[in-house]
Structure formats: C-alpha cells, structure tokens
CSV table of C-alpha atoms and ligand atoms in Angstrom, one decimal:
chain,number,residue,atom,x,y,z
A,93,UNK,CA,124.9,71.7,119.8
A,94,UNK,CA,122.1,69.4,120.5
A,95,UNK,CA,122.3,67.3,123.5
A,96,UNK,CA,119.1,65.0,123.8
A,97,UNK,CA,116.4,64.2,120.8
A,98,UNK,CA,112.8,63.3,121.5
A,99,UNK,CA,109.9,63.0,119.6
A,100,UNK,CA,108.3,64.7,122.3
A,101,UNK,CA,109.7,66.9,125.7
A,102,UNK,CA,107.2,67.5,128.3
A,103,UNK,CA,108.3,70.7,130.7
A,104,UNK,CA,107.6,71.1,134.2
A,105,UNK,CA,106.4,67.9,136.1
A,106,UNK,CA,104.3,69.3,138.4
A,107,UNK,CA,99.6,68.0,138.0
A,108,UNK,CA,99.5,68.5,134.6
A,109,UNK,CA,102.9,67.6,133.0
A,110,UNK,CA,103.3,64.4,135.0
A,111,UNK,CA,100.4,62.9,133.5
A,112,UNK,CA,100.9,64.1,130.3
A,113,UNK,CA,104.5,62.6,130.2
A,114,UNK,CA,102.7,59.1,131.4
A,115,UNK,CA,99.7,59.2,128.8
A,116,UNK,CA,102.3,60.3,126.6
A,117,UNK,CA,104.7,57.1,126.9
A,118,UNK,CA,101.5,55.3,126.9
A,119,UNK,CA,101.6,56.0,123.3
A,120,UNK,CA,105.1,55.1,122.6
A,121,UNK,CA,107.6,56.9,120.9
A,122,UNK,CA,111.1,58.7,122.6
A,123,UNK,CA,109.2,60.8,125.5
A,124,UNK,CA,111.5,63.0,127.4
A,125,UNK,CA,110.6,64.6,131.0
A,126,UNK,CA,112.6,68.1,131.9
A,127,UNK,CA,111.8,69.8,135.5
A,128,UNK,CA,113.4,72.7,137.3
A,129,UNK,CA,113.2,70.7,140.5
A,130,UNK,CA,113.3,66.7,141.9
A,131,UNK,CA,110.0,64.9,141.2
A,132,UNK,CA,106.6,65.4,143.9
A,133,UNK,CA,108.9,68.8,145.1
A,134,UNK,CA,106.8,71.3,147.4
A,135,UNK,CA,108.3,74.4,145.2
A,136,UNK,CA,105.5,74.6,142.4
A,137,UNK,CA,101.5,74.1,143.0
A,138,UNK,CA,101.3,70.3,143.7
A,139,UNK,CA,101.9,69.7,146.9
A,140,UNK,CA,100.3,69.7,150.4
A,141,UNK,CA,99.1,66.1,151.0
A,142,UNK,CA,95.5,66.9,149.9
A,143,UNK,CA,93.0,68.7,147.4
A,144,UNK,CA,89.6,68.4,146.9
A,145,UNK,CA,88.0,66.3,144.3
A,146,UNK,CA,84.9,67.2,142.5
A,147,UNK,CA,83.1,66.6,139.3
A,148,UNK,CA,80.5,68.6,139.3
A,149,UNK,CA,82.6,71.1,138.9
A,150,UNK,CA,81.3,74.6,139.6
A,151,UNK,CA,83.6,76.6,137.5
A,152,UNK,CA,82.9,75.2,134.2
A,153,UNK,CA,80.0,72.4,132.8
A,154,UNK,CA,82.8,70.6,130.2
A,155,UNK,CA,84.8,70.1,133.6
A,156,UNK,CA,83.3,67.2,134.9
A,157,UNK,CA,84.4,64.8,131.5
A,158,UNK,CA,87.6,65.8,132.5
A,159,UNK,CA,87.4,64.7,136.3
A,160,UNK,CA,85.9,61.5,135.3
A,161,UNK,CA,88.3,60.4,132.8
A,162,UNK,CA,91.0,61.4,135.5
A,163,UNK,CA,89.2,59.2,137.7
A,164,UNK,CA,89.2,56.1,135.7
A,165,UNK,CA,92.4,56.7,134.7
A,166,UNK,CA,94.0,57.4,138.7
A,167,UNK,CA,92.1,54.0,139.4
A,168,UNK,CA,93.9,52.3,136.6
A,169,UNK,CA,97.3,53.4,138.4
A,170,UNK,CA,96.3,52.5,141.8
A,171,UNK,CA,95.5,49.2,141.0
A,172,UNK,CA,99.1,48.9,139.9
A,173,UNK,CA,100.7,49.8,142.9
A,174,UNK,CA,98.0,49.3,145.2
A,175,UNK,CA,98.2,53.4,146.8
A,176,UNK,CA,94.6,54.9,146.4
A,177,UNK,CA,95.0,58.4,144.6
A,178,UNK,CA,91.2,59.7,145.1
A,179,UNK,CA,89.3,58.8,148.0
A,180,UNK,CA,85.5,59.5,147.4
A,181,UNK,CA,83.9,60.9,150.4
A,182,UNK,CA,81.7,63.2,148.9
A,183,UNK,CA,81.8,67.3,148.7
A,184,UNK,CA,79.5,69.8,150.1
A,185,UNK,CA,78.6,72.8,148.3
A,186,UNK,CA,76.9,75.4,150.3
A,187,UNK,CA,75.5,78.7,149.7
A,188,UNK,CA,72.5,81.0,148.4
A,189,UNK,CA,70.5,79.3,146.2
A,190,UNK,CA,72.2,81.7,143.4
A,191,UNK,CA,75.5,81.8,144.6
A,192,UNK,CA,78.1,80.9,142.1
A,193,UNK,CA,79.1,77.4,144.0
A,194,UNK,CA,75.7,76.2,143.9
A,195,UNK,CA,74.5,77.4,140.8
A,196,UNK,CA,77.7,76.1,138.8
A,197,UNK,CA,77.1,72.9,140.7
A,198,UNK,CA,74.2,72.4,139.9
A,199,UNK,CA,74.8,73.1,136.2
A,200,UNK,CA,77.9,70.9,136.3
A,201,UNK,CA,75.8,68.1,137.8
A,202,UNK,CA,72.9,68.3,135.3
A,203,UNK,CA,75.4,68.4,132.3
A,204,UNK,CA,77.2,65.3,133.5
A,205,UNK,CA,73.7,63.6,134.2
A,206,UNK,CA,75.4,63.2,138.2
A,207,UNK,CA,72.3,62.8,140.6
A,208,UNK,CA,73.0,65.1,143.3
A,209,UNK,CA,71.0,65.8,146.9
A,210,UNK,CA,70.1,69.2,147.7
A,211,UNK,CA,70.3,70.0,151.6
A,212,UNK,CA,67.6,72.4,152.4
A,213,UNK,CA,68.7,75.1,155.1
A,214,UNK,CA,66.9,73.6,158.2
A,215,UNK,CA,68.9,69.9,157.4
A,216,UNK,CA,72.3,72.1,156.8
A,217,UNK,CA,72.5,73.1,160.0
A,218,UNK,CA,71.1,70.3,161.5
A,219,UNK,CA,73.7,68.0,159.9
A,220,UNK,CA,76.6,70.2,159.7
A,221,UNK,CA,76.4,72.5,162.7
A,222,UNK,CA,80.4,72.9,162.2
A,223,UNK,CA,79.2,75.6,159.4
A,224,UNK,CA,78.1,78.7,161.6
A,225,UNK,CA,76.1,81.5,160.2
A,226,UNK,CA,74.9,79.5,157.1
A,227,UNK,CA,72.0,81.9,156.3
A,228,UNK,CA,68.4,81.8,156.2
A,229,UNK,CA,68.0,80.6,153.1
A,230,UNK,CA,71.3,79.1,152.2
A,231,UNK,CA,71.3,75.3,151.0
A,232,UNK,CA,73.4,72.8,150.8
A,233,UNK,CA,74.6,70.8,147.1
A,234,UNK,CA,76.1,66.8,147.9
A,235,UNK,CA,78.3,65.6,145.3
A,236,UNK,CA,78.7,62.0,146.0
A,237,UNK,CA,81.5,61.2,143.7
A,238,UNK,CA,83.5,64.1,145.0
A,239,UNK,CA,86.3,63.7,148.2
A,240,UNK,CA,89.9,64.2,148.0
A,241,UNK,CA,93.1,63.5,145.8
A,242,UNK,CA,96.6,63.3,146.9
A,243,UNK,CA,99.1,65.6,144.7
A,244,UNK,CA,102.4,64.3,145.6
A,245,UNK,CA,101.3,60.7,145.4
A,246,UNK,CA,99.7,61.1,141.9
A,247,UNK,CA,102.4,63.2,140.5
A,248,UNK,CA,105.1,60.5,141.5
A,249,UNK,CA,102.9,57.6,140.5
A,250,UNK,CA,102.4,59.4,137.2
A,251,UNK,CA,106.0,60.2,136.6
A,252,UNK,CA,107.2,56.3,137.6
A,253,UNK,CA,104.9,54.5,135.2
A,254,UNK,CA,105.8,57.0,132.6
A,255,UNK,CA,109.8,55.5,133.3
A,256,UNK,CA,108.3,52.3,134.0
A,257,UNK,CA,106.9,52.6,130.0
A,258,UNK,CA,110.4,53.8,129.1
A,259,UNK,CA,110.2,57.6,129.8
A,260,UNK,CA,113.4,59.5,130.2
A,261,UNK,CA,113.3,62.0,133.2
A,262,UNK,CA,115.8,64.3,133.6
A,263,UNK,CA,115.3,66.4,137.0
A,264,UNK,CA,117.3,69.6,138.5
A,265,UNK,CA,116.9,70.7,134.7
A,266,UNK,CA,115.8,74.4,134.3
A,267,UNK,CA,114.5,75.1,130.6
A,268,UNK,CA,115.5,78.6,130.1
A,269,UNK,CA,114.3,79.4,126.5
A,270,UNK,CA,111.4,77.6,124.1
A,271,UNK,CA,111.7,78.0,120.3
A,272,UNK,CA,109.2,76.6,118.3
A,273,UNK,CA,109.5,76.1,114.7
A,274,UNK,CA,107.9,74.4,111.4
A,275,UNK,CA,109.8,71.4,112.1
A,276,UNK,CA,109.9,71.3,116.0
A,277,UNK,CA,111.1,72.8,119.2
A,278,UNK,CA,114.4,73.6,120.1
A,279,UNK,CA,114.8,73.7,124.2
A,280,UNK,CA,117.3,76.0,125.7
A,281,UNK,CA,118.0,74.1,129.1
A,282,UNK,CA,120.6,74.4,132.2
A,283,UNK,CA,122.1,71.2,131.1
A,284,UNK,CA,122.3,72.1,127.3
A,285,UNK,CA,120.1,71.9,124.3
A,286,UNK,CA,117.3,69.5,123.2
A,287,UNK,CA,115.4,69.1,120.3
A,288,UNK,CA,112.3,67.8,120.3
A,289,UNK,CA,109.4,67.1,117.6
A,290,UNK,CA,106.9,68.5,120.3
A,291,UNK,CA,106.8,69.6,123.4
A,292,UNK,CA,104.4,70.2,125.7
A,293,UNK,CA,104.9,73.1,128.5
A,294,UNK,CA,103.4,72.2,131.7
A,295,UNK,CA,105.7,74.6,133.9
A,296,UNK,CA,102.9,76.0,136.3
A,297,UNK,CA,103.7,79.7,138.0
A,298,UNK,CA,106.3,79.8,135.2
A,299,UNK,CA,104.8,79.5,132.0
A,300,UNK,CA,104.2,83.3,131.6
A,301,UNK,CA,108.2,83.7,131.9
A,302,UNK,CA,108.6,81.3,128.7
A,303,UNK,CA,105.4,82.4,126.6
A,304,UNK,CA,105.0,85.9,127.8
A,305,UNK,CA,102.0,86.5,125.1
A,306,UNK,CA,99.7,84.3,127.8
A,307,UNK,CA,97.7,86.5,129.9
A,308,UNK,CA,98.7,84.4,133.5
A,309,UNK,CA,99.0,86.0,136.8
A,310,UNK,CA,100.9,83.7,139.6
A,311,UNK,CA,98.7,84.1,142.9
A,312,UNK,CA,100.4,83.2,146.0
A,313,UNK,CA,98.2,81.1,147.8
A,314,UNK,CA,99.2,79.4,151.3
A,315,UNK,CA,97.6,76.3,152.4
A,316,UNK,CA,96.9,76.2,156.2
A,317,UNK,CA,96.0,73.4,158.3
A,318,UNK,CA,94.0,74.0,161.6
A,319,UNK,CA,92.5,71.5,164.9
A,320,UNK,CA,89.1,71.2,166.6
A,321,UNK,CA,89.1,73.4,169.8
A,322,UNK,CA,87.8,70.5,171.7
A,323,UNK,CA,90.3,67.2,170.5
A,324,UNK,CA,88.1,64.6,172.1
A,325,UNK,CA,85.2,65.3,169.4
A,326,UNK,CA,85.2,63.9,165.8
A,327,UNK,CA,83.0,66.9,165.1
A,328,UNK,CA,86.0,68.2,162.3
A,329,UNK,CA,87.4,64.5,161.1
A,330,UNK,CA,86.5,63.7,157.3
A,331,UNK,CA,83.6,61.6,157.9
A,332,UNK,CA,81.6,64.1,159.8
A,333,UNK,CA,83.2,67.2,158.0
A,334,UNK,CA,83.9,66.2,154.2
A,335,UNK,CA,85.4,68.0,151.6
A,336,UNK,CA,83.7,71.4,151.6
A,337,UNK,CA,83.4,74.5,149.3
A,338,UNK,CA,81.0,77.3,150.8
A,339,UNK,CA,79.9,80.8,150.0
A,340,UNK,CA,79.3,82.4,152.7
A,341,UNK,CA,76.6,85.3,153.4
A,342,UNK,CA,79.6,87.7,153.8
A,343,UNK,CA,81.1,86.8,150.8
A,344,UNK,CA,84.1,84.7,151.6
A,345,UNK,CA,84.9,81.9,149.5
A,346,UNK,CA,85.9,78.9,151.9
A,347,UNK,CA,87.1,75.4,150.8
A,348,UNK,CA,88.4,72.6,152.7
A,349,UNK,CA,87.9,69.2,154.2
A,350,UNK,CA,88.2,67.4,157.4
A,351,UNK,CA,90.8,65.6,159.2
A,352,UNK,CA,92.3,62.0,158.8
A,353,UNK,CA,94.4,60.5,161.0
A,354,UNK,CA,95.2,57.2,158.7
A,355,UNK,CA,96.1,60.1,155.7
A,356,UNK,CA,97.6,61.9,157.9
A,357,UNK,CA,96.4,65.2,158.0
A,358,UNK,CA,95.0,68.0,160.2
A,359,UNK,CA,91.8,69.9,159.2
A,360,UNK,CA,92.4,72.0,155.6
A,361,UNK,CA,90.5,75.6,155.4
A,362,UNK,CA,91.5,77.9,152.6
A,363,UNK,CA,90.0,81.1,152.0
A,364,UNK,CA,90.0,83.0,148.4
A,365,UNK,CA,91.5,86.1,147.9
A,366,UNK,CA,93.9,86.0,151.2
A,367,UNK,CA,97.2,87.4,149.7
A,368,UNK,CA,97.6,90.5,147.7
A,369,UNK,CA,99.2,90.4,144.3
A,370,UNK,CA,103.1,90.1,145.8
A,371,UNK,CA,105.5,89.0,143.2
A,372,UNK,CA,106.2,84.9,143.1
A,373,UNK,CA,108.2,83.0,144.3
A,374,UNK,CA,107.4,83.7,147.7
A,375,UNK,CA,110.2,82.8,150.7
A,376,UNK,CA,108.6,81.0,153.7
A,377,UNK,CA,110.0,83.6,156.2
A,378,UNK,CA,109.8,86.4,153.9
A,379,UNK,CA,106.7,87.5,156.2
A,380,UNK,CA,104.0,87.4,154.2
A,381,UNK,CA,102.8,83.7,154.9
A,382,UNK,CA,102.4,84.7,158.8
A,383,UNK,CA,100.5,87.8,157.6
A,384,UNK,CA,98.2,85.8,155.4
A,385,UNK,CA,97.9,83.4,158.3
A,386,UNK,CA,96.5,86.6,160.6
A,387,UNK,CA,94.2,87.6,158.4
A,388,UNK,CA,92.5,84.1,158.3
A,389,UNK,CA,92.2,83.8,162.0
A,390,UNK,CA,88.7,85.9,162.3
A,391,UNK,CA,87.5,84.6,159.8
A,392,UNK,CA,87.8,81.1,160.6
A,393,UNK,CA,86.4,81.8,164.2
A,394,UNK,CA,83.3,83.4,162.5
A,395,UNK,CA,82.8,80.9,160.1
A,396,UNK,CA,84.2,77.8,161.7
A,397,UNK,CA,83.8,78.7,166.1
A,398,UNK,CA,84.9,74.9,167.2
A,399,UNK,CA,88.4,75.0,165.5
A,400,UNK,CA,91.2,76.8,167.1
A,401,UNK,CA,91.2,79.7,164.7
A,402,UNK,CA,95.4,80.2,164.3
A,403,UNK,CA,96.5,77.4,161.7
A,404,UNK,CA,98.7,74.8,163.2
A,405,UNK,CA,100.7,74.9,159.6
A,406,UNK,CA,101.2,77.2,156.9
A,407,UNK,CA,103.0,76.4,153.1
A,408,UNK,CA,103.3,78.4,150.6
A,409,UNK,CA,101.9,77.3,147.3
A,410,UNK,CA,100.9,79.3,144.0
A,411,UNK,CA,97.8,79.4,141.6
A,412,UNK,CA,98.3,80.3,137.8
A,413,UNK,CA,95.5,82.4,137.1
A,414,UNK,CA,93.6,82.8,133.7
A,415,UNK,CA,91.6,86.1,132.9
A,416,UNK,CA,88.4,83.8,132.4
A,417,UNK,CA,89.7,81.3,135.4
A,418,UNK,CA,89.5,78.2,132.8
A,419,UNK,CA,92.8,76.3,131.8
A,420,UNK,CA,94.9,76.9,128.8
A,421,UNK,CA,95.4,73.1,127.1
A,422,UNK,CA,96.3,73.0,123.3
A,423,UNK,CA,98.7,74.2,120.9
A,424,UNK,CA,100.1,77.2,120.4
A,425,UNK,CA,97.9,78.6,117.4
A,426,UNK,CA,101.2,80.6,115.7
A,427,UNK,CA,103.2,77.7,117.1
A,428,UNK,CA,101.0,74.4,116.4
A,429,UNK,CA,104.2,72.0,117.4
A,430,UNK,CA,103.8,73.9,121.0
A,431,UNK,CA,101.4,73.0,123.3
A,432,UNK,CA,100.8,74.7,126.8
A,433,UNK,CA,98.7,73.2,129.6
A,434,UNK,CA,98.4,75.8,132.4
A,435,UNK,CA,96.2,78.4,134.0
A,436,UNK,CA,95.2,76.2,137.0
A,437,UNK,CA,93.3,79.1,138.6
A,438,UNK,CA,93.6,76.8,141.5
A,439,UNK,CA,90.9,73.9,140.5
A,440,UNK,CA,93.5,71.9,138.5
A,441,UNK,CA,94.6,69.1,140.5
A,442,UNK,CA,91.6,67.0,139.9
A,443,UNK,CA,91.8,66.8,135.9
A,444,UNK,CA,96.0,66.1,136.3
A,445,UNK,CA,95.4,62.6,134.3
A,446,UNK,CA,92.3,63.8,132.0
A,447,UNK,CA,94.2,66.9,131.5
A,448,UNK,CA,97.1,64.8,130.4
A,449,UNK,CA,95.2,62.3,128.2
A,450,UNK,CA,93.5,65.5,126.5
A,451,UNK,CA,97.5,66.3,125.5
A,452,UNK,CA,98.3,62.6,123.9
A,453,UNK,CA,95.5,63.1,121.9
A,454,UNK,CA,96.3,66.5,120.7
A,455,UNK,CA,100.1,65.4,120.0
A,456,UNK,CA,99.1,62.5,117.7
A,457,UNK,CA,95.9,64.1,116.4
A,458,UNK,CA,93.5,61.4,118.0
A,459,UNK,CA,90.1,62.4,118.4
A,460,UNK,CA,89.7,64.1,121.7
A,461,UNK,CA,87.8,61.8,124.7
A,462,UNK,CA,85.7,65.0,125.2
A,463,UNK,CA,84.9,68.7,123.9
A,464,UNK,CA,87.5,70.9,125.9
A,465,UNK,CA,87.3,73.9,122.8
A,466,UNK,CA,86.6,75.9,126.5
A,467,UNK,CA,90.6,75.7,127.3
A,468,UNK,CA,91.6,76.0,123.8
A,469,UNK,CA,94.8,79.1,124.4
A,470,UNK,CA,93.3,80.1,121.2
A,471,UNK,CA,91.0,82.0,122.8
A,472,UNK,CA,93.9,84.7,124.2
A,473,UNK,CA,96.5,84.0,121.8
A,474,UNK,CA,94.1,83.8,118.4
B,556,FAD,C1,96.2,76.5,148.1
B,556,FAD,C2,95.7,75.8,146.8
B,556,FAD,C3,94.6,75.0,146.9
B,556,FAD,C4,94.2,74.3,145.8
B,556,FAD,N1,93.1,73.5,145.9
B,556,FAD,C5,92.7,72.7,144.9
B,556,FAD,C6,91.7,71.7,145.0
B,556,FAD,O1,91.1,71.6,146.1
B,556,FAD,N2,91.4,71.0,144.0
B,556,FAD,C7,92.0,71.0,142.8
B,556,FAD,O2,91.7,70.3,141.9
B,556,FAD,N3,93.0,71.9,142.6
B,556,FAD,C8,93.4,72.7,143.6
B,556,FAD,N4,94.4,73.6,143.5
B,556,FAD,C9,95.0,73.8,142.2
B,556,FAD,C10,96.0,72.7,141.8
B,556,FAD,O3,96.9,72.4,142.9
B,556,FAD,C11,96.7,73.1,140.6
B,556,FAD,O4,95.8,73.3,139.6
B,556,FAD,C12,97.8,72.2,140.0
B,556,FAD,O5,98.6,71.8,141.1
B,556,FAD,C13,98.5,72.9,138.9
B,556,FAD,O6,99.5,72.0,138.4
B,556,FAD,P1,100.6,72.5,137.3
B,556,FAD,O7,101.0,71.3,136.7
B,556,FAD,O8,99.9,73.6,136.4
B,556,FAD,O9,101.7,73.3,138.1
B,556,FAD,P2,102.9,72.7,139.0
B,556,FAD,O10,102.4,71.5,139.7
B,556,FAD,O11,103.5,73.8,139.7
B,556,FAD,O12,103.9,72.1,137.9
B,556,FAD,C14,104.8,73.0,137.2
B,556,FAD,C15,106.1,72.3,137.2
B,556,FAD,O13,107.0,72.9,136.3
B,556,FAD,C16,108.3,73.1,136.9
B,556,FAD,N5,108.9,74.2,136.2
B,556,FAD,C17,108.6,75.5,136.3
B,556,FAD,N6,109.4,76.2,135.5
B,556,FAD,C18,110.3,75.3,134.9
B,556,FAD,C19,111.3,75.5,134.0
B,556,FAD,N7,111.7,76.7,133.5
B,556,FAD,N8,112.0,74.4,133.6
B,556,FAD,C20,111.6,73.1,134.0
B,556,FAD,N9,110.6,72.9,134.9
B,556,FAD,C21,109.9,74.0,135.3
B,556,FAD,C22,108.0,73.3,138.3
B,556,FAD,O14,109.1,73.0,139.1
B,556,FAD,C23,106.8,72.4,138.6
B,556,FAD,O15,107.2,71.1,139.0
B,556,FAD,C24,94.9,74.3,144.6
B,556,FAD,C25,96.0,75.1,144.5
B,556,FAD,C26,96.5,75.8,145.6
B,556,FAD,C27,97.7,76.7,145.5
C-alpha cells in the first residue's frame, strides 16, 4: 500500500541531496525529503565543521562552473538568515611544477578565466615557512576565491528553506529498496511505501547498496584536528596558514587549513590514502580511527614540525569513490525517472548547491547552467 505521493522524493540528505531537495522546491511541485538519520547528522560524509573551498578545481576543468554557481547560490541563502556558508580566504596549492595539484590547478584556473598568482619556491618558503621540506623546485598556486565552507551549516540551511518553500522532510526514514519504472519510482522505506514521479538518490556511502550496478567504493576517511606546538604564535591560525592542498616531494597528498577561534576550530590536516580498504561503517572505538591517527603522526612532524604531531581530535567520516574520481549526477540511463548524485571521491562538498541545481534542471528538462556530460553515470552504466 502506498503511504506518501510526490512528484519527486529526494534520498539521503546529506551535500548533495539537501540542496537538491531546496533547488528542487524552488521549482514547486509536491517535493518529499527521506533520510536514514536526523538532519546535519555526523553519520554520513557532511560533517566536521569545515571543508575546503576551491574553484579551480584540480580534479576536473568543468568543476569550477559548478563551485561558482554553488557560490552564488550559498550567498543567496546566507543573506536570508544572515550565517555565512563560504568564507573566502584563499587556497594554496603547492607542489612540483607537474604535480597533479598544480597542474590541474592551473588548468582549472585557465578554463574558468580565474587570475591566479604563482608563488615561486624562494617566496614559498619565505611566506609559508609552516610547509617544511617544500623542494627545490616546488611552487606555490593562490586561488583567491578559494577558503572554506561549513557542511553542517549548509546542509541545515539547505534543508530549512527547502520546508520553508513547502518541502516535506521526513527523517529517521531508511529507504530499503528503489524501483524504478516507465511511470515512476516506487520507494520501499522503514516507515512504508512511497511513490514518487522521480526521485533523486543522494544517499552517499550507500548508494552502491541500492544501485549495486555503480562501480563506488566507500573509503573511510577520518578527519583529525591538531595545535601549534608553540600556542602563543599565530604561525597555524587561518590568516597566516589558509586552506592548503600540497604534494609533497615524498608523495603524500596533504590538505588542510588553519585555525579559527571565532569558527571554532583547531588546525585541520588530512592526509590521502591513510586507511586501508576496511568495510564501512566504521565504529569510533572499533580501533581503527586511533591506528589511522598513528600513522599520521610522522608524517605531520615531517611535513608540518611546529604542530604537535598527535591530533587533538579524530572522527570518522567516509568518501564514495568513483573509478575515474569524478561524480555520478544524472539519470539512470535504463532507468531515466532515476537519478543518482554521488561518487564524492572526497571533493564534493563545495558543488552541494550547484550540484543540486544541476538536478532541478535535469528533473524538469531545463537547459543545464553548465556542461557537466563529465559526471553523466552514463559513462559506467551505458
Ligand atoms: C575527510 C574528508 C575530507 C573532505 N574534504 C573535502 C573538502 O575539503 N572539500 C570538499 O569539497 N569536499 C570534501 N570532502 C568530500 C565531501 O565531504 C563529500 O563530497 C560530501 O559530503 C558528499 O556528500 P553526499 O551528499 O554524497 O553524502 P552524505 O553527506 O553522506 O549524504 C548521504 C545521506 O544519505 C543518507 N542515507 C544513506 N543511506 C540512506 C538510506 N538507505 N535511506 C535514507 N537515507 C540514507 C545518509 O544518512 C546521509 O545523510 C571530504 C570528505 C571527507 C570524508
């Protein structure tokens, strides 16, 4: 028996389904919200008080429309309710003059038409001499629109203007089963059945459980917070030490930022690649958080020698990872009244409301704000 009707369900309320749910109801139309857990949870991949915020984004040149558009639109919201959802402090990008970082930057930069300043190695390490052992011939890439976003502030600003525009939520509301069909979905859920003319599945870690057929790979990936060894300098607060993502000679790939006292936040370093492939979820005392923790101790005094090298917090969190790390946005192509919006690959949070816009569109067959074919699931599913 069908419980609820909608002309479209949005699944998981995490980055990418909050803002679709609000550019969504933006649109009109019955718009129904379903998540697992209670809205801005610290379960899924959006939480942690802080992510970085780029546009030229190194991972892909079509990124940066979308970090713009998420941009204006975040700005729009703020306005509302007067809580700043990007602050734009600018982001570092160091490495080898061929290093992925700084050649994807770079790309990124030029595609979006973004003037950015190019440190050469000498000023690096004259004006960041928190980096240690930036090499020889390493350089530095400033992206002055860059800084950082706040997850749990814009997914719970998303999801209240999506209710404030009329938005149904319904939370602790596990969808257990999708089936798509020539007329609509039909939504197996904890709390009974839905039918919906679309729906879009934003569910994070667990859309492979619901469409198995996408080729995504939960990563568990803690964030860790650490503090300057010496607390009277301001050597490691955000001004002086921005949001970062850096190469290094070794190989490591570091990101982070700096501290805040008015955001309230320590200093962020996260290192890629820290924790095997363990099954998700994880447990926060199942062990394997403190592990990853140890392991990022040497290499934070190598890389970073004036912070106290043992983080002073560890959460767990969770990337979805693609095989060709870009995001999955679109309908289903055997399923066209299913869309999916997922494989993060852990540079997602910054497109949440572009991301989302990009979804309205595709649901009322609007000319897209930008050419996204890149994400299209097409390209795995076709
Ligand atoms: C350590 C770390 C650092 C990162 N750093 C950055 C960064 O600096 N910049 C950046 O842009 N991005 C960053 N990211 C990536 C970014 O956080 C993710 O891209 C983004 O949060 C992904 O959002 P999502 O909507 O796909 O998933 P989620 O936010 O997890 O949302 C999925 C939602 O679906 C719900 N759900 C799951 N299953 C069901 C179900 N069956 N029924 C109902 N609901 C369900 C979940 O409860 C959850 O609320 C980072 C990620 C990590 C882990």
């Amino acid at each position: 028996m069908v419980n609820l009707r909608a002309d479209v369900a949005v699944i998981g309320l995490g980055a990418f389904g909050s803002a679709a749910l609000w550019r969504l109801q933006e649109r009109g139309g019955r718009v129904l919200g379903l998540e697992l857990h209670d809205v801005g949870h610290e379960s899924g991949s959006s939480h942690g008080l802080t992510r970085l915020f780029r546009v030229a984004c190194l991972e892909h040149p079509g990124l940066p429309a979308l970090a713009r558009r998420t941009l204006d639109l975040w700005r729009g919201l703020a306005r509302q309710d007067g809580v700043p959802l990007v602050r734009q402090t600018g982001c570092l990008t160091l490495g080898a003059p061929g290093s992925r970082p700084v050649r994807g930057a770079l790309a990124a930069a030029e595609a979006a038409g973004l003037s950015m300043r190019q440190l050469e190695p000498a000023a690096l390490r004259r004006q960041f001499p928190q980096f240690a052992g930036v090499g020889r011939r390493d350089v530095g890439v400033w992206d002055p629109e860059a800084g950082l976003c706040y997850p749990e502030r814009a997914v719970c600003a998303s999801v209240a203007e999506a209710r404030r525009l009329g938005a149904e939520v319904r939370t602790r509301t596990e969808v257990l089963a999708v089936e798509p069909d020539a007329g609509g979905v039909t939504l197996h859920t904890s709390a009974g059945e839905v039918r919906a003319g679309k729906a879009v599945l934003a569910t994070g870690a667990g859309l492979p459980a619901l469409v198995p057929e996408l080729p995504l790979v939960p990563r568990p990936t803690p964030l860790t917070w650490f503090r300057a060894a010496d607390p009277a300098s301001d050597a490691f607060t955000l001004p002086r030490f921005p949001a970062f993502v850096w190469e290094r000679p070794d190989g490591d790939h570091l990101w982070g930022h700096g501290s805040d006292a008015q955001g309230g936040h320590d200093v962020k370093v996260g290192v890629a690649g820290l924790v095997d492939d363990t099954p998700f979820p994880w447990q926060p005392d199942d062990g394997r958080l403190a592990a990853a923790a140890r392991r990022l101790a040497p290499r934070i005094a190598t890389a970073f020698p004036g912070l106290v090298p043992h983080p002073v917090r560890t959460d767990p969190c969770v990337v979805t990872d693609s095989p060709d790390g870009q995001f999955l946005l679109g309908p289903l192509p055997h399923a066209p009244n299913l869309l999916v919006a997922g494989g993060d690959t852990g540079h997602g949070f910054k497109h949440a409301a572009g991301v989302g816009e990009l979804l309205a569109q595709y649901v009322h067959g609007e000319e897209p704000y930008c050419d996204a074919g890149f994400t299209d699931p097409a390209r795995f599913t076709g």
